[in-house]
Coordinates of C-alpha atoms and ligand atoms in Angstrom, one line a residue:
Chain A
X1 CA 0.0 0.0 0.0
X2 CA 1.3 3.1 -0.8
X3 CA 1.3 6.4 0.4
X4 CA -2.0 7.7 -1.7
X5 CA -3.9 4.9 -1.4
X6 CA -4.0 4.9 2.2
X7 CA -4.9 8.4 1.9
X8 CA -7.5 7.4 -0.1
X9 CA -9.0 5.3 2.6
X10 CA -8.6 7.6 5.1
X11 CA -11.0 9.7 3.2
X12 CA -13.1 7.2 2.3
X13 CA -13.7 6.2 5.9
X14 CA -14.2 10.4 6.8
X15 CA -15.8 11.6 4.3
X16 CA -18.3 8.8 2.6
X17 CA -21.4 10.3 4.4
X18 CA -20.9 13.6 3.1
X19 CA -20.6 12.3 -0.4
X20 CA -23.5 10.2 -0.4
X21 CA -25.2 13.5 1.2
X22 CA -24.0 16.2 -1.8
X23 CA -24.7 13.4 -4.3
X24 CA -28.0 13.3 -3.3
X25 CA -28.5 17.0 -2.9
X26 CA -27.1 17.5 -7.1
X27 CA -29.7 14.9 -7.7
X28 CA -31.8 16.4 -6.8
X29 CA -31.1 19.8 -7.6
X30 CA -31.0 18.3 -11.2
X31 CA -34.4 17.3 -10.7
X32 CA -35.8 20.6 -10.2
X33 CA -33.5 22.3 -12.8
X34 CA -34.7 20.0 -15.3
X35 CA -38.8 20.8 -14.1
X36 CA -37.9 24.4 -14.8
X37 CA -36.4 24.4 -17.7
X38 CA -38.5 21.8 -18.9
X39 CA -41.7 24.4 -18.4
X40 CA -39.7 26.9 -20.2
X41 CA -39.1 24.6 -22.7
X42 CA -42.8 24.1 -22.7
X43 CA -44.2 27.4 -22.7
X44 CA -42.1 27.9 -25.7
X45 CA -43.7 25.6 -27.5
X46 CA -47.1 26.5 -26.3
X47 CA -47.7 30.0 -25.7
X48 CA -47.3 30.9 -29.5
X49 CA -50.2 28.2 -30.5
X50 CA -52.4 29.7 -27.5
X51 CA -51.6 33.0 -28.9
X52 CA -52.3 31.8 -32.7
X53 CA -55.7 30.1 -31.3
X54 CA -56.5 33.5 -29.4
X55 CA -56.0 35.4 -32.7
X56 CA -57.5 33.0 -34.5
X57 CA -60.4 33.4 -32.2
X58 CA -61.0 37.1 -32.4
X59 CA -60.5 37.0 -35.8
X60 CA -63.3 34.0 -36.2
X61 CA -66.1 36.4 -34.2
X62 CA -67.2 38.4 -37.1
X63 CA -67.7 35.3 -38.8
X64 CA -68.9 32.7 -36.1
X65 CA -71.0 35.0 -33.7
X66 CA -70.5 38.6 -36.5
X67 CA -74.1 37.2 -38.0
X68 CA -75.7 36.0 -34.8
X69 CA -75.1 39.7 -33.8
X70 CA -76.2 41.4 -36.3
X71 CA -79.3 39.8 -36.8
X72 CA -80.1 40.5 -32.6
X73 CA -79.5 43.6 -32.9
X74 CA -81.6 44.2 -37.0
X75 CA -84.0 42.9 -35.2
X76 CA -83.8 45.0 -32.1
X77 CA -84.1 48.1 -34.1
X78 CA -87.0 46.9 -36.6
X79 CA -88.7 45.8 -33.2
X80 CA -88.3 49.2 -31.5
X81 CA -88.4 51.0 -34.7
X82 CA -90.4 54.1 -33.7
X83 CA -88.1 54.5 -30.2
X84 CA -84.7 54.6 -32.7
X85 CA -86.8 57.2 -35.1
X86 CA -87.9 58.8 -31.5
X87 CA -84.0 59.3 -30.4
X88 CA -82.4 60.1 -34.1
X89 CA -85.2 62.4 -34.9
X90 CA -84.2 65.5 -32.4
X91 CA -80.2 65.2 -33.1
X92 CA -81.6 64.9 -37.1
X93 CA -83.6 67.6 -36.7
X94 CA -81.7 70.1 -34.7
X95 CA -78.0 69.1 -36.8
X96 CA -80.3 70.1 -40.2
X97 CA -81.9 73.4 -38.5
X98 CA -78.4 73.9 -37.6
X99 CA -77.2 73.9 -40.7
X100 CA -80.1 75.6 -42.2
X101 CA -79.6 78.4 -40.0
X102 CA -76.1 78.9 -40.9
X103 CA -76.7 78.8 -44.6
X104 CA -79.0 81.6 -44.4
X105 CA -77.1 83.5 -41.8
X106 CA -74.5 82.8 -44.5
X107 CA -77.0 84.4 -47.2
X108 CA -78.1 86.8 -45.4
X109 CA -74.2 88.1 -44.9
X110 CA -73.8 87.5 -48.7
X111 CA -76.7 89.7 -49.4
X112 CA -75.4 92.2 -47.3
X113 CA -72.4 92.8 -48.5
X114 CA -73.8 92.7 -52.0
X115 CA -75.5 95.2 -51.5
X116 CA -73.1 97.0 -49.8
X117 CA -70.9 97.3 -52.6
X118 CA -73.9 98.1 -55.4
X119 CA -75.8 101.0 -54.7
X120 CA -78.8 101.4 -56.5
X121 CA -81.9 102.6 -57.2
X122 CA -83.4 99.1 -56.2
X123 CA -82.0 99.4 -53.1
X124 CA -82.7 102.3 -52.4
X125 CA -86.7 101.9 -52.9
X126 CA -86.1 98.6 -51.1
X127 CA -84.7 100.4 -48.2
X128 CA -87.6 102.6 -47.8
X129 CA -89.9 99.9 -47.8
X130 CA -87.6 97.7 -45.2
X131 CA -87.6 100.9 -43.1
X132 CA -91.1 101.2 -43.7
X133 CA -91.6 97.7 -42.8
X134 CA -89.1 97.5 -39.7
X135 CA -86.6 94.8 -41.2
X136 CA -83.3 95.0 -42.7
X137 CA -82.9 94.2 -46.4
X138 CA -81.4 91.0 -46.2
X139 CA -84.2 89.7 -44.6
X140 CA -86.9 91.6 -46.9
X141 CA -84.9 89.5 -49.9
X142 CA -84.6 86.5 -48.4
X143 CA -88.6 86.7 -47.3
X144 CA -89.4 87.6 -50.8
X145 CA -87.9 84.5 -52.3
X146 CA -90.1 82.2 -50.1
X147 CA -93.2 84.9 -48.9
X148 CA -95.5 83.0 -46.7
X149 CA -98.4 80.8 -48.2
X150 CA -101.4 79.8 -46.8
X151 CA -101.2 76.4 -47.9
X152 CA -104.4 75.3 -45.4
X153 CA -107.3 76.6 -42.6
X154 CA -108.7 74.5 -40.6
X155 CA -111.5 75.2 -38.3
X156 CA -111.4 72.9 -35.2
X157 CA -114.0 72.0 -32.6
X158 CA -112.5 72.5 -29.0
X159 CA -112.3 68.8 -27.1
X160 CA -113.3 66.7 -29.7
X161 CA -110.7 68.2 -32.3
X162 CA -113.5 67.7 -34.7
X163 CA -113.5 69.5 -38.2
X164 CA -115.8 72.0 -38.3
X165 CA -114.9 73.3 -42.1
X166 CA -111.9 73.6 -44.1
X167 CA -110.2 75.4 -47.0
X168 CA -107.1 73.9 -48.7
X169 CA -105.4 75.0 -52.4
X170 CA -104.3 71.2 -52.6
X171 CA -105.2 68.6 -51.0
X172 CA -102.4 67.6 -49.2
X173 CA -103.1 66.6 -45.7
X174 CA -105.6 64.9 -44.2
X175 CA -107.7 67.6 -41.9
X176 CA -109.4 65.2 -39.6
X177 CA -105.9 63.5 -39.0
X178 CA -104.3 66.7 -38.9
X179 CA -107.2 68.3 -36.5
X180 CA -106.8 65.5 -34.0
X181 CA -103.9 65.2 -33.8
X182 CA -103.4 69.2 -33.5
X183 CA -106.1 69.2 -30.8
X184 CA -104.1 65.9 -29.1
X185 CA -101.1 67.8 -29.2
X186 CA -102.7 71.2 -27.6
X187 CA -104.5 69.2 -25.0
X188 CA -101.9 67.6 -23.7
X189 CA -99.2 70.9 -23.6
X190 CA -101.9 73.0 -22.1
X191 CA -102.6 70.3 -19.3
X192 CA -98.7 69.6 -18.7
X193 CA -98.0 73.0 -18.2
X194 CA -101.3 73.5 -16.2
X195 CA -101.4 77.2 -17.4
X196 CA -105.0 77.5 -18.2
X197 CA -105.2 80.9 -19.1
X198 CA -102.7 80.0 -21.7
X199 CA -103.1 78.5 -25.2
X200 CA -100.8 76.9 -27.3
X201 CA -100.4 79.1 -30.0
X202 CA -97.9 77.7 -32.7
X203 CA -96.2 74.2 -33.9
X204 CA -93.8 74.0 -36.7
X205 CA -93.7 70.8 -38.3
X206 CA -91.6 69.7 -40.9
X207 CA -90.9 73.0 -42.6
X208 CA -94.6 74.2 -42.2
X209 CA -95.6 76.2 -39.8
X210 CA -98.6 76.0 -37.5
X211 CA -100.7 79.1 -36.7
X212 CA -103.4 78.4 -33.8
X213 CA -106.0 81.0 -33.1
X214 CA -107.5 80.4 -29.8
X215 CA -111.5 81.1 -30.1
X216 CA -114.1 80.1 -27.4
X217 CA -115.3 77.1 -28.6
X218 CA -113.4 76.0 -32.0
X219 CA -109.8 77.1 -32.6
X220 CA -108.2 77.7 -36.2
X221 CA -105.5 76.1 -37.2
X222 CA -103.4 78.0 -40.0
X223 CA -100.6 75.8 -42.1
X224 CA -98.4 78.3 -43.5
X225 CA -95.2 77.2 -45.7
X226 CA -92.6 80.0 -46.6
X227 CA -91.1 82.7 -44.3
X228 CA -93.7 82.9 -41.2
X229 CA -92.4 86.1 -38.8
X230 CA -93.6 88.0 -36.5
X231 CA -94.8 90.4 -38.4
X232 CA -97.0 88.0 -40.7
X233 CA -97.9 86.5 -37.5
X234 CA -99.7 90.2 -36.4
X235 CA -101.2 90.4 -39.8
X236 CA -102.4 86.7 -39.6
X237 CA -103.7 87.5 -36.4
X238 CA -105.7 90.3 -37.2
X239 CA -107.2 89.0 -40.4
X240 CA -108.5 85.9 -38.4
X241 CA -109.8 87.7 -35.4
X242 CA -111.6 90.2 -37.9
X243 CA -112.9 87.0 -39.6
X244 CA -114.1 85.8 -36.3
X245 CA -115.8 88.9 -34.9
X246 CA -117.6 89.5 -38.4
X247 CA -118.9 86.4 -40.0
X248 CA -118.9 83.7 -36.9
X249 CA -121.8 83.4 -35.5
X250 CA -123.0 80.2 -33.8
X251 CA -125.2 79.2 -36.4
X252 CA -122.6 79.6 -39.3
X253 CA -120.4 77.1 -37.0
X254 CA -122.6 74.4 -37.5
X255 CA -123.1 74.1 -40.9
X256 CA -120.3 72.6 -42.3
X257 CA -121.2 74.4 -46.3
X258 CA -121.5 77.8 -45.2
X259 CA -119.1 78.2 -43.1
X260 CA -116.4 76.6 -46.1
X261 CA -117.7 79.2 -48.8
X262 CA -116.8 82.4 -46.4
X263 CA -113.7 81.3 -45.6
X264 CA -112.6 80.4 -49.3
X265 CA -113.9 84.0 -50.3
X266 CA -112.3 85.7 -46.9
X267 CA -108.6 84.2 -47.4
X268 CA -109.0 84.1 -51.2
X269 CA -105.9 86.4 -51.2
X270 CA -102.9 84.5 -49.8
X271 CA -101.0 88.1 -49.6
X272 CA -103.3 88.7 -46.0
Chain B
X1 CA -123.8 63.3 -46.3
X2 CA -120.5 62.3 -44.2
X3 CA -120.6 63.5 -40.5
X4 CA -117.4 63.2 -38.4
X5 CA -118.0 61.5 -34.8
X6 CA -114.8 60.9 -32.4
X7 CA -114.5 57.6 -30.8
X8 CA -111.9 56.9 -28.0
X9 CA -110.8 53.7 -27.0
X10 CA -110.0 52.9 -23.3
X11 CA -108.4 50.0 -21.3
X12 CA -105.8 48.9 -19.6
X13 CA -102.0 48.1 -21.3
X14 CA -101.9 45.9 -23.8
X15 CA -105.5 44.5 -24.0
X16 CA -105.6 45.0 -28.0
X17 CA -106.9 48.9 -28.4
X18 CA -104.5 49.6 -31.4
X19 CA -104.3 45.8 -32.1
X20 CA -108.6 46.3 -33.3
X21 CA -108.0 49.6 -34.5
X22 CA -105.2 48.3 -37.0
X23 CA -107.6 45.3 -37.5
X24 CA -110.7 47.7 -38.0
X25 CA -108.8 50.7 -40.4
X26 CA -106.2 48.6 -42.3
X27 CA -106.7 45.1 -41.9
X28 CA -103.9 44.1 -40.5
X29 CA -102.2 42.9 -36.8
X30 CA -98.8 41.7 -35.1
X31 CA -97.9 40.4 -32.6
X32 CA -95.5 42.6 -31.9
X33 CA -96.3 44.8 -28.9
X34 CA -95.9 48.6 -29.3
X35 CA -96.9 50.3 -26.7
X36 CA -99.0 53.4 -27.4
X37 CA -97.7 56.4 -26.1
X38 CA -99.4 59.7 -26.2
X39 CA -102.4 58.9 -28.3
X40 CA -102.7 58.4 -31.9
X41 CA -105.7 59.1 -34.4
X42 CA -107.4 56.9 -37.3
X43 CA -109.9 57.6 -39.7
X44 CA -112.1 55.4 -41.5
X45 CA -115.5 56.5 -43.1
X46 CA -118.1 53.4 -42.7
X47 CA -121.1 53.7 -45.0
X48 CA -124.3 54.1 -42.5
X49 CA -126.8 53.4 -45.7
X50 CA -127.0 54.3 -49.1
X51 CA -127.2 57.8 -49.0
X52 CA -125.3 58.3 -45.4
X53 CA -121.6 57.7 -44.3
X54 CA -119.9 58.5 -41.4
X55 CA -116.5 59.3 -40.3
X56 CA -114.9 57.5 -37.4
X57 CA -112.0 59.4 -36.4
X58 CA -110.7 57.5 -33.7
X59 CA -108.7 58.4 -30.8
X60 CA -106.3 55.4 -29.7
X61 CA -105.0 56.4 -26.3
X62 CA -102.2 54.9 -24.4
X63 CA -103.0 52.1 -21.6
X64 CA -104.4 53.3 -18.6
X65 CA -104.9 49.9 -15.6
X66 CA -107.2 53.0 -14.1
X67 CA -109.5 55.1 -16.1
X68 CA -109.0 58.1 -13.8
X69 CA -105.7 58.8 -14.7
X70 CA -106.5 58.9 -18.2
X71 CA -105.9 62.8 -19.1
X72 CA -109.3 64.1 -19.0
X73 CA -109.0 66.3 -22.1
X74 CA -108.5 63.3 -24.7
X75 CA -112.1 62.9 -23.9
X76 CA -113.6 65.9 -24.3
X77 CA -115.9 65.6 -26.9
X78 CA -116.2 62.4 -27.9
X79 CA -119.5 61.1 -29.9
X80 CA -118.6 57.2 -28.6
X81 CA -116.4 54.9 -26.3
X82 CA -115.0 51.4 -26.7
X83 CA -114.1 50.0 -23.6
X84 CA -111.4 47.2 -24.1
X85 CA -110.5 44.4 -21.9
X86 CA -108.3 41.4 -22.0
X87 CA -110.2 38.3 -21.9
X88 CA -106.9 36.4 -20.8
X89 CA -105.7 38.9 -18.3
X90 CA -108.6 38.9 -15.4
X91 CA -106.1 42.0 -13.8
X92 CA -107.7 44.0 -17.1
X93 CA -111.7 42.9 -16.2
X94 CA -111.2 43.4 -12.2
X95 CA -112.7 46.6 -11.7
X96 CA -114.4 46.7 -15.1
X97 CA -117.8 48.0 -12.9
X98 CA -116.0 51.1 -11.5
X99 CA -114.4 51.6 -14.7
X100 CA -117.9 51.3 -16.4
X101 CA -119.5 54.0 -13.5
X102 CA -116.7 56.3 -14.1
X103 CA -117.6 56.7 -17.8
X104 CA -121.4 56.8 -17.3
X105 CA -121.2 59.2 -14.3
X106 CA -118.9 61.9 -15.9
X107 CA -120.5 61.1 -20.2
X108 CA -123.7 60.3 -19.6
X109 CA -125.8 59.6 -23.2
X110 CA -122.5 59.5 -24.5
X111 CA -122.7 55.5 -25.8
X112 CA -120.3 52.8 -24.9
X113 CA -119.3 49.5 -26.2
X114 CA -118.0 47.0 -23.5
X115 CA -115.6 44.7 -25.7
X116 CA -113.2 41.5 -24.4
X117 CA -110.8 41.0 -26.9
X118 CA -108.3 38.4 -27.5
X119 CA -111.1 35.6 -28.0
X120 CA -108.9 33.4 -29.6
X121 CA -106.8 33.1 -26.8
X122 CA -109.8 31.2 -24.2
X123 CA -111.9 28.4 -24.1
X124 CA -115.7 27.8 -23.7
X125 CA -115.6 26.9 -20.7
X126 CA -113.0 29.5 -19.8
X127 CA -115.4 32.1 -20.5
X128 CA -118.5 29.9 -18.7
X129 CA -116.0 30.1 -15.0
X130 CA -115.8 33.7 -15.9
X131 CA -119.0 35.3 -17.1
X132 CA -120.3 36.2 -13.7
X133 CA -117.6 38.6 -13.5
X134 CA -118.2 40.1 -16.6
X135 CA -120.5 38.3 -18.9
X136 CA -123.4 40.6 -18.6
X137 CA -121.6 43.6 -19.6
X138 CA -119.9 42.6 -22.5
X139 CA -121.2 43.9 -25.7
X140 CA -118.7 42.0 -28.2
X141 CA -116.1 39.4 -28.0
X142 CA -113.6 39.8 -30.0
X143 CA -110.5 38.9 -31.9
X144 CA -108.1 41.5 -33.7
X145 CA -106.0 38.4 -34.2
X146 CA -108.6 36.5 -36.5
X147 CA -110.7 39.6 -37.1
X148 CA -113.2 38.1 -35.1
X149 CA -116.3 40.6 -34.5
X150 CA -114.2 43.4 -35.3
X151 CA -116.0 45.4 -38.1
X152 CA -119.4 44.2 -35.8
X153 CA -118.4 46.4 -33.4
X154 CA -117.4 49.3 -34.6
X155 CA -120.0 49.9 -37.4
X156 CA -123.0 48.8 -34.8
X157 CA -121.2 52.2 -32.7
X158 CA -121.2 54.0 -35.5
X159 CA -125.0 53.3 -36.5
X160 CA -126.0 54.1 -32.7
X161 CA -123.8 57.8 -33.8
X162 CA -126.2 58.8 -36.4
Ligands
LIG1 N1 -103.8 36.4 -29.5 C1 -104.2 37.7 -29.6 N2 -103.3 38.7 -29.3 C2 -103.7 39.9 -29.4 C3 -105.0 40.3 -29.8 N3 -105.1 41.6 -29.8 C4 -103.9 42.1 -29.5 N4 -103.0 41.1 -29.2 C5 -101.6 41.2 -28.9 O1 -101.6 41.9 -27.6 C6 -100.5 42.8 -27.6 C7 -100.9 44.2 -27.2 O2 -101.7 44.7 -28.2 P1 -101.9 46.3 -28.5 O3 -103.0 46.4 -29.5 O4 -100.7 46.9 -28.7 O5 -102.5 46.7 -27.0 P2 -103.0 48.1 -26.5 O6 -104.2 48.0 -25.8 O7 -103.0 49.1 -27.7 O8 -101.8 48.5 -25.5 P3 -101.3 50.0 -25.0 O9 -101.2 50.8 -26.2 O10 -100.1 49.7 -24.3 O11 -102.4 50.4 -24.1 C8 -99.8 42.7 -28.9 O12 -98.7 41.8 -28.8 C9 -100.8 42.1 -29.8 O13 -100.3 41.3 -30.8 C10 -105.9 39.2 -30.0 O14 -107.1 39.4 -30.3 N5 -105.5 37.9 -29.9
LIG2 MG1 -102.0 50.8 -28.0

């Protein structure tokens, strides 16, 4: 035996349990390295066909569930059809009054400056009458191009929003429709806003205008296309009252013929 | 000669008021349920006789499970009422008598019809367990799904206008 093998034994008889003891320790440290690196390894391989799945996925809806959709919600909006029309209509209407507004304020500029630069005669007789008249020229022109038009009068029956007679160049509308509906309308303003001394004197609809002329027991309703101020609204005014205090009488209210054939030959003449 | 009469339909939600007024003017229904809101107005002119028409312009008002709180001006004025109940729903024929008095004490002589709709929808003998509640003042049952006794009502009302 020499030298370094009995060395060797000495160790071997010190150190043996410590040996077994690390051996068993890198055993099991390989063990867990290999578990992690082995889920590395896997979510490698994994996450991108999770990923491509996921993509796949979102990209599928359209098609899979895109028609199932659609079709809840078509049929949503044909089922609540009127509600849609009920919310779109305001924003409609206000975004084209909007725009009309504009466009005329931009006319009404245009006009101005027009005239601005070319003095004439024209608008110097034009002047006088706006002065006359209390409006400013742009607005005389602009009212000239689309001067109001009486386009219907209907007599209404307080309550039951019954025609009592009516005079119309064409027939358009439907009166009794338009009558109940009118006297629908009024009925329910006046009893929301509980005023009772107050009537409900005007509704614009569509681009016609709505005059109402309170009386005691019928009202008239005026339709009116074309520029309706307040100045057409006075004469309006007048010309029906007048009508009302001269030929109404209670007798003339009920009978449907007569009372037609004096208002054709009183508002003959759309210029009021 | 055509005279104009206003006829107003009353009743509770969803008993079939615009369901037999749809039937009645344009011949049509659905089963879809719109609620009416506000009141809408129909016309149809029903020949009376040969020489005489008349025209219904009816007043279809929203749904009301109390007639008091219907807005008392819609009814100003009106020539004739249908009364509308829902033969399947006994909530809409519970207090059909008050609902009745209400009408005769503040319209009297102003005619009414006392209709239970949605006759397709019960049995004889559905209507047998039931007609003490009601049976004796019901003018018409009807249906506006089939069209059922539809155009009976309203052009008997209209012949009791004239
Ligand atoms: N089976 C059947 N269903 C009916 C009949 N009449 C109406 N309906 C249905 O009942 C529902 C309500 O009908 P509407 O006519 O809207 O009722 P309404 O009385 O006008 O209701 P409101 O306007 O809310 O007061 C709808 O879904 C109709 O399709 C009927 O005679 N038979
Ligand atoms: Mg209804």
């Amino acid at each position: 035996m020499n030298q370094e093998e009995r060395l060797n034994i000495i160790k071997d008889i010190l150190l043996t349990d410590e040996r077994e003891f690390a051996a068993s320790i890198q055993k099991k440290i390989k063990v867990l390295e290999n578990t992690v690196n082995e889920k590395d390894q896997l979510s490698e391989k994994i996450s991108p066909i999770i990923d491509e799945k996921l993509s796949e996925f979102v990209k599928e809806i359209p098609n899979s569930l895109g028609p199932t959709i659609t079709e809840a919600l078509k049929e949503e909006i044909k089922n609540s059809q009127d509600a849609v029309v009920e919310a779109l209509f305001p924003i409609l209407g206000k975004m084209v009054k909007r725009c009309v507004q504009h466009e005329m304020k931009l006319l009404s500029e245009k006009i101005n400056t027009q005239l601005n630069n070319t003095f004439s005669f024209k608008r110097f007789f034009r002047s006088k009458r706006s002065k006359n008249k209390g409006v400013n020229d742009a607005d005389l022109i602009i009212q000239k191009q689309s001067s109001p038009k009486i386009e219907q009068i209907i007599f209404i029956e307080k309550g039951s929003g019954l025609v009592l007679a009516v005079y119309s160049k064409e027939k358009a509308t439907d009166e009794d429709m338009v009558a109940g509906m009118l006297t629908a309308i009024k009925s329910f303003i006046e009893d929301a806003f509980k005023k009772e001394e107050q009537d409900l004197q005007y509704i614009e609809y569509d681009h016609y205008h709505i005059h109402l002329q309170n009386l005691s027991s019928y009202y008239i309703a005026v339709i009116v296309s074309g520029a309706y101020n307040v100045l057409y609204k006075d004469k309006l005014e007048d010309k029906l009252l007048e009508f009302a205090s001269k030929i109404i009488k209670p007798e003339i209210l009920k009978n449907k013929e007569i009372l037609t054939k004096k208002i054709k030959v009183y508002f003959n003449n759309d210029n009021i | 000669m055509t005279t104009s009469k206003k006829i107003v339909l009353l009743g509770h939600f969803g008993v079939g008021k615009s369901s037999l007024i749809r039937r009645f003017v344009e011949n049509t229904f659905s089963e879809n349920y719109k609620v009416t809101i506000g009141v809408h107005i129909f016309k149809k002119v029903v020949e009376v006789s040969n020489s005489d028409s008349i025209s219904l312009i009816i007043w279809d008002l929203e749904g009301q499970d109390d007639i008091k709180k219907t807005r008392s001006s819609y009814l100003l004025g009106t020539n004739g009422f249908i009364y509308v109940f829902d033969l399947s729903r006994p909530i809409t024929f519970e207090n059909l008598n008050s609902e009745l008095e209400f009408l005769k004490e503040n319209f009297p002589n102003i005619p009414v019809k006392v209709v239970g709709n949605k006759m397709d929808l019960v049995t004889k003998l559905y209507l047998k367990d039931y007609s003490e509640v009601f049976g004796h003042l019901v003018d018409f049952f009807t249906s506006a799904k089939t069209g059922s006794r539809v155009d009976n009502l309203f052009s008997k009302l209209a012949k009791e206008l004239l």
